[in-house]
Amino acid sequence: MKKFFFNKKDHKENRALLIGAVANLIMAALAWFTYYLSNSGAILLDGNYSFIMFLGVIVALKIVTVKVRRTKTFPLGQFFYESLYGFIKGLMILGVLIMSLSTAIARIVMYFTGSTDSIPMLIPDPILYYALVCSIICYSVSFFYYQQNRSIGNSSILLKTEQKATFVDGTLSLGIAAGIFFLTTGGAGSKFGFIPYLADSFFVLILVSILIKEPLAIIRESVIELAGGTLQDKEKREAFERAVYLNMPKTFNIEDIFISKNGSKYIVLIYISTDEAVYPRKDIIETKDKITGILSKDHPYLSLDIIPEGKPIQEKRPNENK
């Protein structure tokens, strides 16, 4: 069996994911302890979300080790696991947001139908401390993911997915902290008497409406990658096309460029035509090697092919019948 080694980008990706896994496990433990002290359903959901993210990162670490392995079934590597992970993680994030939304709506309905006995009163102090600490951790980890992915040319769908997920988690925590701030300004006997019951529920409604686009974007991008669709990153696509046009010999006419992405593997197909009598094989090979060398500096898992489109007119040999 051929042995594979991590390159520098894989080491950065692996290290970033490992740090994120530890951070998520810590936040999950803090959330469960805070839920025990505060009676906040939003905190419980936040903790479960962090634990799901921890489990997801563990899976992502495994994907980093297997994605480059080539088998008879997957001769180009198993990069599709990255896109599949993004799709499943997007569904998980969407599920957590829907659960949070459902719980919030249920509490609001129970309150306004007079079933306040079924809604536990919130104890604000533990929630405030937890929310502030976790929002700082989440935003720090999200920025760390962003920086690490940027340092490897934004080529990791794993880091991109985790960065968005952690940002969502941090925003939820910050929203909870804001809700508790309002809770401390209103009492159960005042005109703001609903606040001790529904503070976190109202902020969950607001935050879900803001954050719902994040998992939907992850799911959409992952589905396109799994289906073999065109690259959705406009800026990166333009960079690829620029490298192709600048390094294509004048004897070749570029008819079309297809760029696709599956996880961290990029596939580039360049369709060319020529006005010459024949396609010079040597020029095609040299051009392919040159463009591949340029693009692979930032994208080590690159597959590039130059495909002649149609057949040029062949010159007849002298001994051929006219």
PDB file of C-alpha atoms in Angstrom:
ATOM      1  CA  MET A   1       0.000   0.000   0.000  1.00  0.00           C
ATOM      2  CA  LYS A   2       1.364   3.371  -0.929  1.00  0.00           C
ATOM      3  CA  LYS A   3       2.231   5.566   2.030  1.00  0.00           C
ATOM      4  CA  PHE A   4       0.999   9.139   2.090  1.00  0.00           C
ATOM      5  CA  PHE A   5       2.450  12.077   3.986  1.00  0.00           C
ATOM      6  CA  PHE A   6       0.823  15.285   5.100  1.00  0.00           C
ATOM      7  CA  ASN A   7       1.985  18.456   3.405  1.00  0.00           C
ATOM      8  CA  LYS A   8       2.264  21.754   5.279  1.00  0.00           C
ATOM      9  CA  LYS A   9      -1.318  22.683   4.486  1.00  0.00           C
ATOM     10  CA  ASP A  10      -2.615  19.440   5.965  1.00  0.00           C
ATOM     11  CA  HIS A  11      -0.590  20.028   9.142  1.00  0.00           C
ATOM     12  CA  LYS A  12      -2.094  23.516   9.521  1.00  0.00           C
ATOM     13  CA  GLU A  13      -5.573  22.168   8.889  1.00  0.00           C
ATOM     14  CA  ASN A  14      -5.069  19.316  11.344  1.00  0.00           C
ATOM     15  CA  ARG A  15      -3.709  21.570  14.096  1.00  0.00           C
ATOM     16  CA  ALA A  16      -6.495  24.136  13.682  1.00  0.00           C
ATOM     17  CA  LEU A  17      -9.182  21.437  13.866  1.00  0.00           C
ATOM     18  CA  LEU A  18      -7.606  19.891  16.969  1.00  0.00           C
ATOM     19  CA  ILE A  19      -7.548  23.253  18.793  1.00  0.00           C
ATOM     20  CA  GLY A  20     -11.171  23.815  17.780  1.00  0.00           C
ATOM     21  CA  ALA A  21     -12.186  20.372  19.065  1.00  0.00           C
ATOM     22  CA  VAL A  22     -10.738  21.104  22.519  1.00  0.00           C
ATOM     23  CA  ALA A  23     -12.458  24.508  22.619  1.00  0.00           C
ATOM     24  CA  ASN A  24     -15.848  23.005  21.713  1.00  0.00           C
ATOM     25  CA  LEU A  25     -15.581  20.277  24.329  1.00  0.00           C
ATOM     26  CA  ILE A  26     -14.790  22.878  27.008  1.00  0.00           C
ATOM     27  CA  MET A  27     -17.760  25.013  25.944  1.00  0.00           C
ATOM     28  CA  ALA A  28     -20.096  21.997  25.963  1.00  0.00           C
ATOM     29  CA  ALA A  29     -19.079  21.146  29.544  1.00  0.00           C
ATOM     30  CA  LEU A  30     -19.535  24.788  30.615  1.00  0.00           C
ATOM     31  CA  ALA A  31     -22.983  24.892  29.005  1.00  0.00           C
ATOM     32  CA  TRP A  32     -24.237  21.735  30.703  1.00  0.00           C
ATOM     33  CA  PHE A  33     -23.031  22.978  34.095  1.00  0.00           C
ATOM     34  CA  THR A  34     -24.621  26.392  33.498  1.00  0.00           C
ATOM     35  CA  TYR A  35     -27.916  24.762  32.470  1.00  0.00           C
ATOM     36  CA  TYR A  36     -27.950  22.929  35.818  1.00  0.00           C
ATOM     37  CA  LEU A  37     -27.558  26.269  37.621  1.00  0.00           C
ATOM     38  CA  SER A  38     -29.799  28.470  35.467  1.00  0.00           C
ATOM     39  CA  ASN A  39     -32.773  26.452  34.057  1.00  0.00           C
ATOM     40  CA  SER A  40     -32.097  27.922  30.610  1.00  0.00           C
ATOM     41  CA  GLY A  41     -33.185  25.766  27.702  1.00  0.00           C
ATOM     42  CA  ALA A  42     -31.212  27.997  25.334  1.00  0.00           C
ATOM     43  CA  ILE A  43     -28.037  27.173  27.254  1.00  0.00           C
ATOM     44  CA  LEU A  44     -28.771  23.439  27.024  1.00  0.00           C
ATOM     45  CA  LEU A  45     -29.211  23.708  23.272  1.00  0.00           C
ATOM     46  CA  ASP A  46     -26.043  25.779  23.026  1.00  0.00           C
ATOM     47  CA  GLY A  47     -24.153  23.083  24.921  1.00  0.00           C
ATOM     48  CA  ASN A  48     -25.524  20.322  22.716  1.00  0.00           C
ATOM     49  CA  TYR A  49     -24.548  22.405  19.677  1.00  0.00           C
ATOM     50  CA  SER A  50     -20.972  22.712  20.976  1.00  0.00           C
ATOM     51  CA  PHE A  51     -20.799  18.964  21.619  1.00  0.00           C
ATOM     52  CA  ILE A  52     -22.077  18.237  18.103  1.00  0.00           C
ATOM     53  CA  MET A  53     -19.355  20.525  16.782  1.00  0.00           C
ATOM     54  CA  PHE A  54     -16.774  18.640  18.875  1.00  0.00           C
ATOM     55  CA  LEU A  55     -17.884  15.315  17.391  1.00  0.00           C
ATOM     56  CA  GLY A  56     -17.853  16.858  13.939  1.00  0.00           C
ATOM     57  CA  VAL A  57     -14.286  18.075  14.342  1.00  0.00           C
ATOM     58  CA  ILE A  58     -13.182  14.582  15.386  1.00  0.00           C
ATOM     59  CA  VAL A  59     -14.676  13.274  12.135  1.00  0.00           C
ATOM     60  CA  ALA A  60     -12.978  16.097  10.225  1.00  0.00           C
ATOM     61  CA  LEU A  61      -9.598  15.107  11.695  1.00  0.00           C
ATOM     62  CA  LYS A  62     -10.108  11.601  10.332  1.00  0.00           C
ATOM     63  CA  ILE A  63     -11.056  12.973   6.919  1.00  0.00           C
ATOM     64  CA  VAL A  64      -7.774  14.893   6.748  1.00  0.00           C
ATOM     65  CA  THR A  65      -5.892  11.581   7.049  1.00  0.00           C
ATOM     66  CA  VAL A  66      -7.881   9.641   4.430  1.00  0.00           C
ATOM     67  CA  LYS A  67      -8.729  12.197   1.751  1.00  0.00           C
ATOM     68  CA  VAL A  68      -5.478  11.720  -0.211  1.00  0.00           C
ATOM     69  CA  ARG A  69      -5.579   7.918  -0.186  1.00  0.00           C
ATOM     70  CA  ARG A  70      -6.111   6.419  -3.614  1.00  0.00           C
ATOM     71  CA  THR A  71      -7.879   3.122  -4.072  1.00  0.00           C
ATOM     72  CA  LYS A  72      -9.176   1.120  -7.012  1.00  0.00           C
ATOM     73  CA  THR A  73     -12.612   2.552  -6.323  1.00  0.00           C
ATOM     74  CA  PHE A  74     -11.328   6.129  -5.828  1.00  0.00           C
ATOM     75  CA  PRO A  75      -8.194   6.473  -7.993  1.00  0.00           C
ATOM     76  CA  LEU A  76      -8.157  10.283  -7.625  1.00  0.00           C
ATOM     77  CA  GLY A  77      -8.419  10.251  -3.827  1.00  0.00           C
ATOM     78  CA  GLN A  78     -11.325  10.441  -1.397  1.00  0.00           C
ATOM     79  CA  PHE A  79     -11.794  14.199  -1.309  1.00  0.00           C
ATOM     80  CA  PHE A  80     -15.568  13.806  -1.603  1.00  0.00           C
ATOM     81  CA  TYR A  81     -15.589  13.070   2.134  1.00  0.00           C
ATOM     82  CA  GLU A  82     -14.832  16.743   2.734  1.00  0.00           C
ATOM     83  CA  SER A  83     -17.862  17.874   0.734  1.00  0.00           C
ATOM     84  CA  LEU A  84     -20.021  15.183   2.342  1.00  0.00           C
ATOM     85  CA  TYR A  85     -18.876  16.377   5.767  1.00  0.00           C
ATOM     86  CA  GLY A  86     -19.789  19.959   4.881  1.00  0.00           C
ATOM     87  CA  PHE A  87     -23.255  18.825   3.761  1.00  0.00           C
ATOM     88  CA  ILE A  88     -23.920  16.816   6.941  1.00  0.00           C
ATOM     89  CA  LYS A  89     -22.518  19.565   9.168  1.00  0.00           C
ATOM     90  CA  GLY A  90     -24.730  22.124   7.433  1.00  0.00           C
ATOM     91  CA  LEU A  91     -27.757  19.928   8.126  1.00  0.00           C
ATOM     92  CA  MET A  92     -26.709  19.576  11.771  1.00  0.00           C
ATOM     93  CA  ILE A  93     -26.363  23.349  12.187  1.00  0.00           C
ATOM     94  CA  LEU A  94     -29.722  23.847  10.506  1.00  0.00           C
ATOM     95  CA  GLY A  95     -31.245  21.227  12.820  1.00  0.00           C
ATOM     96  CA  VAL A  96     -29.912  22.950  15.942  1.00  0.00           C
ATOM     97  CA  LEU A  97     -31.312  26.297  14.777  1.00  0.00           C
ATOM     98  CA  ILE A  98     -34.707  24.721  14.056  1.00  0.00           C
ATOM     99  CA  MET A  99     -34.706  23.054  17.489  1.00  0.00           C
ATOM    100  CA  SER A 100     -33.858  26.382  19.114  1.00  0.00           C
ATOM    101  CA  LEU A 101     -36.628  28.075  17.138  1.00  0.00           C
ATOM    102  CA  SER A 102     -39.178  25.402  18.072  1.00  0.00           C
ATOM    103  CA  THR A 103     -38.314  25.598  21.770  1.00  0.00           C
ATOM    104  CA  ALA A 104     -38.522  29.395  21.742  1.00  0.00           C
ATOM    105  CA  ILE A 105     -41.908  29.410  20.011  1.00  0.00           C
ATOM    106  CA  ALA A 106     -43.238  26.758  22.415  1.00  0.00           C
ATOM    107  CA  ARG A 107     -42.205  28.848  25.441  1.00  0.00           C
ATOM    108  CA  ILE A 108     -43.802  31.982  24.013  1.00  0.00           C
ATOM    109  CA  VAL A 109     -47.056  30.153  23.278  1.00  0.00           C
ATOM    110  CA  MET A 110     -47.092  28.619  26.766  1.00  0.00           C
ATOM    111  CA  TYR A 111     -46.553  32.017  28.383  1.00  0.00           C
ATOM    112  CA  PHE A 112     -49.303  33.818  26.476  1.00  0.00           C
ATOM    113  CA  THR A 113     -51.764  30.959  27.027  1.00  0.00           C
ATOM    114  CA  GLY A 114     -51.248  31.272  30.776  1.00  0.00           C
ATOM    115  CA  SER A 115     -49.105  28.154  31.279  1.00  0.00           C
ATOM    116  CA  THR A 116     -46.305  29.996  33.063  1.00  0.00           C
ATOM    117  CA  ASP A 117     -46.026  27.229  35.668  1.00  0.00           C
ATOM    118  CA  SER A 118     -44.572  24.999  32.970  1.00  0.00           C
ATOM    119  CA  ILE A 119     -41.834  27.513  32.159  1.00  0.00           C
ATOM    120  CA  PRO A 120     -38.908  27.484  34.624  1.00  0.00           C
ATOM    121  CA  MET A 121     -37.761  30.909  35.827  1.00  0.00           C
ATOM    122  CA  LEU A 122     -34.343  31.825  34.561  1.00  0.00           C
ATOM    123  CA  ILE A 123     -31.485  32.445  36.993  1.00  0.00           C
ATOM    124  CA  PRO A 124     -29.543  35.171  35.191  1.00  0.00           C
ATOM    125  CA  ASP A 125     -26.070  35.384  36.743  1.00  0.00           C
ATOM    126  CA  PRO A 126     -24.663  31.996  35.642  1.00  0.00           C
ATOM    127  CA  ILE A 127     -26.097  32.516  32.155  1.00  0.00           C
ATOM    128  CA  LEU A 128     -24.467  35.925  31.767  1.00  0.00           C
ATOM    129  CA  TYR A 129     -21.028  34.677  32.791  1.00  0.00           C
ATOM    130  CA  TYR A 130     -21.313  31.627  30.543  1.00  0.00           C
ATOM    131  CA  ALA A 131     -22.539  33.591  27.527  1.00  0.00           C
ATOM    132  CA  LEU A 132     -19.783  36.183  27.717  1.00  0.00           C
ATOM    133  CA  VAL A 133     -17.008  33.589  28.139  1.00  0.00           C
ATOM    134  CA  CYS A 134     -18.314  31.367  25.332  1.00  0.00           C
ATOM    135  CA  SER A 135     -18.869  34.223  22.900  1.00  0.00           C
ATOM    136  CA  ILE A 136     -15.240  35.287  23.386  1.00  0.00           C
ATOM    137  CA  ILE A 137     -14.010  31.699  22.891  1.00  0.00           C
ATOM    138  CA  CYS A 138     -16.202  31.164  19.819  1.00  0.00           C
ATOM    139  CA  TYR A 139     -15.238  34.364  18.043  1.00  0.00           C
ATOM    140  CA  SER A 140     -11.559  33.729  18.821  1.00  0.00           C
ATOM    141  CA  VAL A 141     -11.716  30.178  17.438  1.00  0.00           C
ATOM    142  CA  SER A 142     -13.734  31.328  14.404  1.00  0.00           C
ATOM    143  CA  PHE A 143     -11.128  34.003  13.626  1.00  0.00           C
ATOM    144  CA  PHE A 144      -8.363  31.424  14.124  1.00  0.00           C
ATOM    145  CA  TYR A 145     -10.061  29.076  11.627  1.00  0.00           C
ATOM    146  CA  TYR A 146     -10.405  31.975   9.182  1.00  0.00           C
ATOM    147  CA  GLN A 147      -6.736  32.944   9.487  1.00  0.00           C
ATOM    148  CA  GLN A 148      -5.511  29.359   9.108  1.00  0.00           C
ATOM    149  CA  ASN A 149      -7.694  28.751   6.055  1.00  0.00           C
ATOM    150  CA  ARG A 150      -6.578  32.042   4.541  1.00  0.00           C
ATOM    151  CA  SER A 151      -2.934  31.024   5.017  1.00  0.00           C
ATOM    152  CA  ILE A 152      -3.549  27.958   2.812  1.00  0.00           C
ATOM    153  CA  GLY A 153      -5.408  29.830   0.082  1.00  0.00           C
ATOM    154  CA  ASN A 154      -8.915  29.223   1.494  1.00  0.00           C
ATOM    155  CA  SER A 155      -8.671  25.685   0.124  1.00  0.00           C
ATOM    156  CA  SER A 156     -10.112  23.835   3.148  1.00  0.00           C
ATOM    157  CA  ILE A 157     -13.853  23.254   3.137  1.00  0.00           C
ATOM    158  CA  LEU A 158     -13.419  21.704   6.604  1.00  0.00           C
ATOM    159  CA  LEU A 159     -12.003  24.904   8.115  1.00  0.00           C
ATOM    160  CA  LYS A 160     -14.530  27.022   6.215  1.00  0.00           C
ATOM    161  CA  THR A 161     -17.412  24.944   7.563  1.00  0.00           C
ATOM    162  CA  GLU A 162     -16.071  25.017  11.127  1.00  0.00           C
ATOM    163  CA  GLN A 163     -15.401  28.750  10.922  1.00  0.00           C
ATOM    164  CA  LYS A 164     -19.017  29.466   9.991  1.00  0.00           C
ATOM    165  CA  ALA A 165     -20.377  27.007  12.560  1.00  0.00           C
ATOM    166  CA  THR A 166     -18.288  28.508  15.363  1.00  0.00           C
ATOM    167  CA  PHE A 167     -19.340  32.001  14.342  1.00  0.00           C
ATOM    168  CA  VAL A 168     -22.985  30.917  14.592  1.00  0.00           C
ATOM    169  CA  ASP A 169     -22.331  29.449  18.048  1.00  0.00           C
ATOM    170  CA  GLY A 170     -20.609  32.644  19.220  1.00  0.00           C
ATOM    171  CA  THR A 171     -23.446  34.814  17.953  1.00  0.00           C
ATOM    172  CA  LEU A 172     -26.000  32.646  19.754  1.00  0.00           C
ATOM    173  CA  SER A 173     -23.999  33.009  22.974  1.00  0.00           C
ATOM    174  CA  LEU A 174     -23.723  36.767  22.525  1.00  0.00           C
ATOM    175  CA  GLY A 175     -27.465  36.970  21.920  1.00  0.00           C
ATOM    176  CA  ILE A 176     -28.106  35.066  25.131  1.00  0.00           C
ATOM    177  CA  ALA A 177     -25.876  37.540  26.994  1.00  0.00           C
ATOM    178  CA  ALA A 178     -27.863  40.435  25.530  1.00  0.00           C
ATOM    179  CA  GLY A 179     -31.098  38.769  26.610  1.00  0.00           C
ATOM    180  CA  ILE A 180     -29.823  38.392  30.155  1.00  0.00           C
ATOM    181  CA  PHE A 181     -28.877  42.081  30.192  1.00  0.00           C
ATOM    182  CA  PHE A 182     -32.515  42.952  29.549  1.00  0.00           C
ATOM    183  CA  LEU A 183     -33.569  40.365  32.084  1.00  0.00           C
ATOM    184  CA  THR A 184     -31.639  42.153  34.820  1.00  0.00           C
ATOM    185  CA  THR A 185     -33.424  45.429  33.963  1.00  0.00           C
ATOM    186  CA  GLY A 186     -36.969  44.046  34.295  1.00  0.00           C
ATOM    187  CA  GLY A 187     -38.702  42.222  37.128  1.00  0.00           C
ATOM    188  CA  ALA A 188     -41.448  39.636  37.203  1.00  0.00           C
ATOM    189  CA  GLY A 189     -43.863  42.129  38.748  1.00  0.00           C
ATOM    190  CA  SER A 190     -43.266  44.992  36.318  1.00  0.00           C
ATOM    191  CA  LYS A 191     -44.612  45.674  32.851  1.00  0.00           C
ATOM    192  CA  PHE A 192     -41.642  43.651  31.654  1.00  0.00           C
ATOM    193  CA  GLY A 193     -42.718  40.657  33.691  1.00  0.00           C
ATOM    194  CA  PHE A 194     -42.420  38.347  30.711  1.00  0.00           C
ATOM    195  CA  ILE A 195     -38.644  38.874  30.542  1.00  0.00           C
ATOM    196  CA  PRO A 196     -37.611  36.318  33.204  1.00  0.00           C
ATOM    197  CA  TYR A 197     -39.568  33.707  31.239  1.00  0.00           C
ATOM    198  CA  LEU A 198     -38.971  34.682  27.627  1.00  0.00           C
ATOM    199  CA  ALA A 199     -35.780  36.765  27.395  1.00  0.00           C
ATOM    200  CA  ASP A 200     -33.698  34.061  25.762  1.00  0.00           C
ATOM    201  CA  SER A 201     -36.642  32.919  23.601  1.00  0.00           C
ATOM    202  CA  PHE A 202     -37.063  36.303  21.931  1.00  0.00           C
ATOM    203  CA  PHE A 203     -33.361  36.567  21.226  1.00  0.00           C
ATOM    204  CA  VAL A 204     -33.315  33.048  19.807  1.00  0.00           C
ATOM    205  CA  LEU A 205     -36.024  34.123  17.334  1.00  0.00           C
ATOM    206  CA  ILE A 206     -33.985  37.132  16.243  1.00  0.00           C
ATOM    207  CA  LEU A 207     -30.710  35.255  15.985  1.00  0.00           C
ATOM    208  CA  VAL A 208     -32.152  32.300  14.080  1.00  0.00           C
ATOM    209  CA  SER A 209     -33.589  34.679  11.482  1.00  0.00           C
ATOM    210  CA  ILE A 210     -30.133  36.243  11.070  1.00  0.00           C
ATOM    211  CA  LEU A 211     -28.058  33.050  11.119  1.00  0.00           C
ATOM    212  CA  ILE A 212     -30.260  30.705   9.073  1.00  0.00           C
ATOM    213  CA  LYS A 213     -28.456  31.667   5.856  1.00  0.00           C
ATOM    214  CA  GLU A 214     -25.128  30.224   7.112  1.00  0.00           C
ATOM    215  CA  PRO A 215     -26.082  26.506   7.136  1.00  0.00           C
ATOM    216  CA  LEU A 216     -28.109  26.964   3.953  1.00  0.00           C
ATOM    217  CA  ALA A 217     -25.007  28.350   2.220  1.00  0.00           C
ATOM    218  CA  ILE A 218     -22.896  25.421   3.482  1.00  0.00           C
ATOM    219  CA  ILE A 219     -25.472  22.878   2.290  1.00  0.00           C
ATOM    220  CA  ARG A 220     -25.808  24.525  -1.133  1.00  0.00           C
ATOM    221  CA  GLU A 221     -22.049  24.662  -1.735  1.00  0.00           C
ATOM    222  CA  SER A 222     -21.546  21.071  -0.582  1.00  0.00           C
ATOM    223  CA  VAL A 223     -24.322  19.754  -2.826  1.00  0.00           C
ATOM    224  CA  ILE A 224     -22.835  21.563  -5.840  1.00  0.00           C
ATOM    225  CA  GLU A 225     -19.419  20.051  -5.101  1.00  0.00           C
ATOM    226  CA  LEU A 226     -20.808  16.540  -4.650  1.00  0.00           C
ATOM    227  CA  ALA A 227     -22.741  16.876  -7.908  1.00  0.00           C
ATOM    228  CA  GLY A 228     -19.622  18.006  -9.799  1.00  0.00           C
ATOM    229  CA  GLY A 229     -20.870  21.529 -10.461  1.00  0.00           C
ATOM    230  CA  THR A 230     -18.772  24.547 -11.368  1.00  0.00           C
ATOM    231  CA  LEU A 231     -16.643  26.369  -8.797  1.00  0.00           C
ATOM    232  CA  GLN A 232     -18.801  28.868  -6.884  1.00  0.00           C
ATOM    233  CA  ASP A 233     -15.978  31.033  -5.537  1.00  0.00           C
ATOM    234  CA  LYS A 234     -15.970  33.836  -8.131  1.00  0.00           C
ATOM    235  CA  GLU A 235     -12.672  35.346  -6.998  1.00  0.00           C
ATOM    236  CA  LYS A 236     -10.825  32.021  -7.103  1.00  0.00           C
ATOM    237  CA  ARG A 237     -12.383  31.124 -10.443  1.00  0.00           C
ATOM    238  CA  GLU A 238     -11.136  34.396 -11.937  1.00  0.00           C
ATOM    239  CA  ALA A 239      -7.636  33.683 -10.569  1.00  0.00           C
ATOM    240  CA  PHE A 240      -7.642  30.235 -12.212  1.00  0.00           C
ATOM    241  CA  GLU A 241      -8.863  31.628 -15.550  1.00  0.00           C
ATOM    242  CA  ARG A 242      -6.295  34.427 -15.448  1.00  0.00           C
ATOM    243  CA  ALA A 243      -3.476  31.887 -15.005  1.00  0.00           C
ATOM    244  CA  VAL A 244      -4.805  29.869 -17.945  1.00  0.00           C
ATOM    245  CA  TYR A 245      -5.168  32.801 -20.349  1.00  0.00           C
ATOM    246  CA  LEU A 246      -1.786  34.314 -19.486  1.00  0.00           C
ATOM    247  CA  ASN A 247       0.073  31.052 -20.098  1.00  0.00           C
ATOM    248  CA  MET A 248      -1.744  29.638 -23.105  1.00  0.00           C
ATOM    249  CA  PRO A 249       0.253  29.731 -26.380  1.00  0.00           C
ATOM    250  CA  LYS A 250      -1.119  31.974 -29.116  1.00  0.00           C
ATOM    251  CA  THR A 251      -1.490  28.967 -31.398  1.00  0.00           C
ATOM    252  CA  PHE A 252      -4.249  27.621 -29.148  1.00  0.00           C
ATOM    253  CA  ASN A 253      -7.720  29.140 -28.924  1.00  0.00           C
ATOM    254  CA  ILE A 254      -9.429  28.670 -25.559  1.00  0.00           C
ATOM    255  CA  GLU A 255     -12.973  27.527 -26.251  1.00  0.00           C
ATOM    256  CA  ASP A 256     -14.061  26.904 -22.661  1.00  0.00           C
ATOM    257  CA  ILE A 257     -12.696  26.397 -19.145  1.00  0.00           C
ATOM    258  CA  PHE A 258     -14.470  24.106 -16.692  1.00  0.00           C
ATOM    259  CA  ILE A 259     -13.408  24.481 -13.049  1.00  0.00           C
ATOM    260  CA  SER A 260     -14.853  22.258 -10.357  1.00  0.00           C
ATOM    261  CA  LYS A 261     -14.064  21.589  -6.710  1.00  0.00           C
ATOM    262  CA  ASN A 262     -14.622  18.572  -4.488  1.00  0.00           C
ATOM    263  CA  GLY A 263     -13.382  19.243  -0.979  1.00  0.00           C
ATOM    264  CA  SER A 264      -9.817  20.525  -1.328  1.00  0.00           C
ATOM    265  CA  LYS A 265      -9.320  18.946  -4.778  1.00  0.00           C
ATOM    266  CA  TYR A 266      -9.693  21.220  -7.800  1.00  0.00           C
ATOM    267  CA  ILE A 267     -10.412  19.926 -11.300  1.00  0.00           C
ATOM    268  CA  VAL A 268      -9.631  22.141 -14.283  1.00  0.00           C
ATOM    269  CA  LEU A 269     -10.549  21.162 -17.854  1.00  0.00           C
ATOM    270  CA  ILE A 270      -9.357  23.484 -20.626  1.00  0.00           C
ATOM    271  CA  TYR A 271     -10.977  22.990 -24.028  1.00  0.00           C
ATOM    272  CA  ILE A 272      -8.892  24.324 -26.915  1.00  0.00           C
ATOM    273  CA  SER A 273      -8.949  24.566 -30.679  1.00  0.00           C
ATOM    274  CA  THR A 274      -6.251  25.548 -33.166  1.00  0.00           C
ATOM    275  CA  ASP A 275      -5.977  27.027 -36.627  1.00  0.00           C
ATOM    276  CA  GLU A 276      -2.944  24.872 -37.335  1.00  0.00           C
ATOM    277  CA  ALA A 277      -3.047  21.691 -39.391  1.00  0.00           C
ATOM    278  CA  VAL A 278      -2.322  19.516 -36.360  1.00  0.00           C
ATOM    279  CA  TYR A 279      -2.371  19.760 -32.580  1.00  0.00           C
ATOM    280  CA  PRO A 280       1.284  19.897 -31.463  1.00  0.00           C
ATOM    281  CA  ARG A 281       1.401  17.310 -28.683  1.00  0.00           C
ATOM    282  CA  LYS A 282       4.605  18.735 -27.221  1.00  0.00           C
ATOM    283  CA  ASP A 283       3.095  22.213 -26.832  1.00  0.00           C
ATOM    284  CA  ILE A 284       0.010  20.793 -25.110  1.00  0.00           C
ATOM    285  CA  ILE A 285       2.118  18.849 -22.595  1.00  0.00           C
ATOM    286  CA  GLU A 286       4.422  21.813 -21.882  1.00  0.00           C
ATOM    287  CA  THR A 287       1.483  24.179 -21.438  1.00  0.00           C
ATOM    288  CA  LYS A 288      -0.284  21.742 -19.129  1.00  0.00           C
ATOM    289  CA  ASP A 289       2.835  21.329 -16.976  1.00  0.00           C
ATOM    290  CA  LYS A 290       3.408  25.098 -16.829  1.00  0.00           C
ATOM    291  CA  ILE A 291      -0.142  26.005 -15.772  1.00  0.00           C
ATOM    292  CA  THR A 292      -0.291  23.090 -13.327  1.00  0.00           C
ATOM    293  CA  GLY A 293       2.964  24.232 -11.730  1.00  0.00           C
ATOM    294  CA  ILE A 294       1.608  27.754 -11.231  1.00  0.00           C
ATOM    295  CA  LEU A 295      -1.771  26.750  -9.794  1.00  0.00           C
ATOM    296  CA  SER A 296      -0.516  23.860  -7.639  1.00  0.00           C
ATOM    297  CA  LYS A 297       1.579  26.239  -5.505  1.00  0.00           C
ATOM    298  CA  ASP A 298      -1.591  27.268  -3.666  1.00  0.00           C
ATOM    299  CA  HIS A 299      -3.686  24.219  -4.569  1.00  0.00           C
ATOM    300  CA  PRO A 300      -1.621  21.039  -4.096  1.00  0.00           C
ATOM    301  CA  TYR A 301      -4.529  18.721  -4.913  1.00  0.00           C
ATOM    302  CA  LEU A 302      -5.026  19.824  -8.490  1.00  0.00           C
ATOM    303  CA  SER A 303      -6.046  17.845 -11.566  1.00  0.00           C
ATOM    304  CA  LEU A 304      -5.662  19.764 -14.849  1.00  0.00           C
ATOM    305  CA  ASP A 305      -6.207  18.577 -18.414  1.00  0.00           C
ATOM    306  CA  ILE A 306      -6.086  20.315 -21.781  1.00  0.00           C
ATOM    307  CA  ILE A 307      -8.609  18.826 -24.178  1.00  0.00           C
ATOM    308  CA  PRO A 308      -8.494  19.500 -27.931  1.00  0.00           C
ATOM    309  CA  GLU A 309     -11.999  20.302 -29.146  1.00  0.00           C
ATOM    310  CA  GLY A 310     -12.593  18.697 -32.532  1.00  0.00           C
ATOM    311  CA  LYS A 311      -9.964  17.649 -35.052  1.00  0.00           C
ATOM    312  CA  PRO A 312      -7.946  20.069 -37.144  1.00  0.00           C
ATOM    313  CA  ILE A 313      -7.626  19.420 -40.878  1.00  0.00           C
ATOM    314  CA  GLN A 314      -4.905  16.857 -41.432  1.00  0.00           C
ATOM    315  CA  GLU A 315      -2.400  17.325 -44.251  1.00  0.00           C
ATOM    316  CA  LYS A 316      -2.439  14.440 -46.722  1.00  0.00           C
ATOM    317  CA  ARG A 317       0.654  12.366 -47.054  1.00  0.00           C
ATOM    318  CA  PRO A 318       2.407  12.429 -50.439  1.00  0.00           C
ATOM    319  CA  ASN A 319       1.534   8.787 -51.188  1.00  0.00           C
ATOM    320  CA  GLU A 320      -2.144   9.151 -50.430  1.00  0.00           C
ATOM    321  CA  ASN A 321      -4.580   8.880 -53.327  1.00  0.00           C
ATOM    322  CA  LYS A 322      -6.009  12.167 -54.392  1.00  0.00           C
TER     323      LYS A 322
END
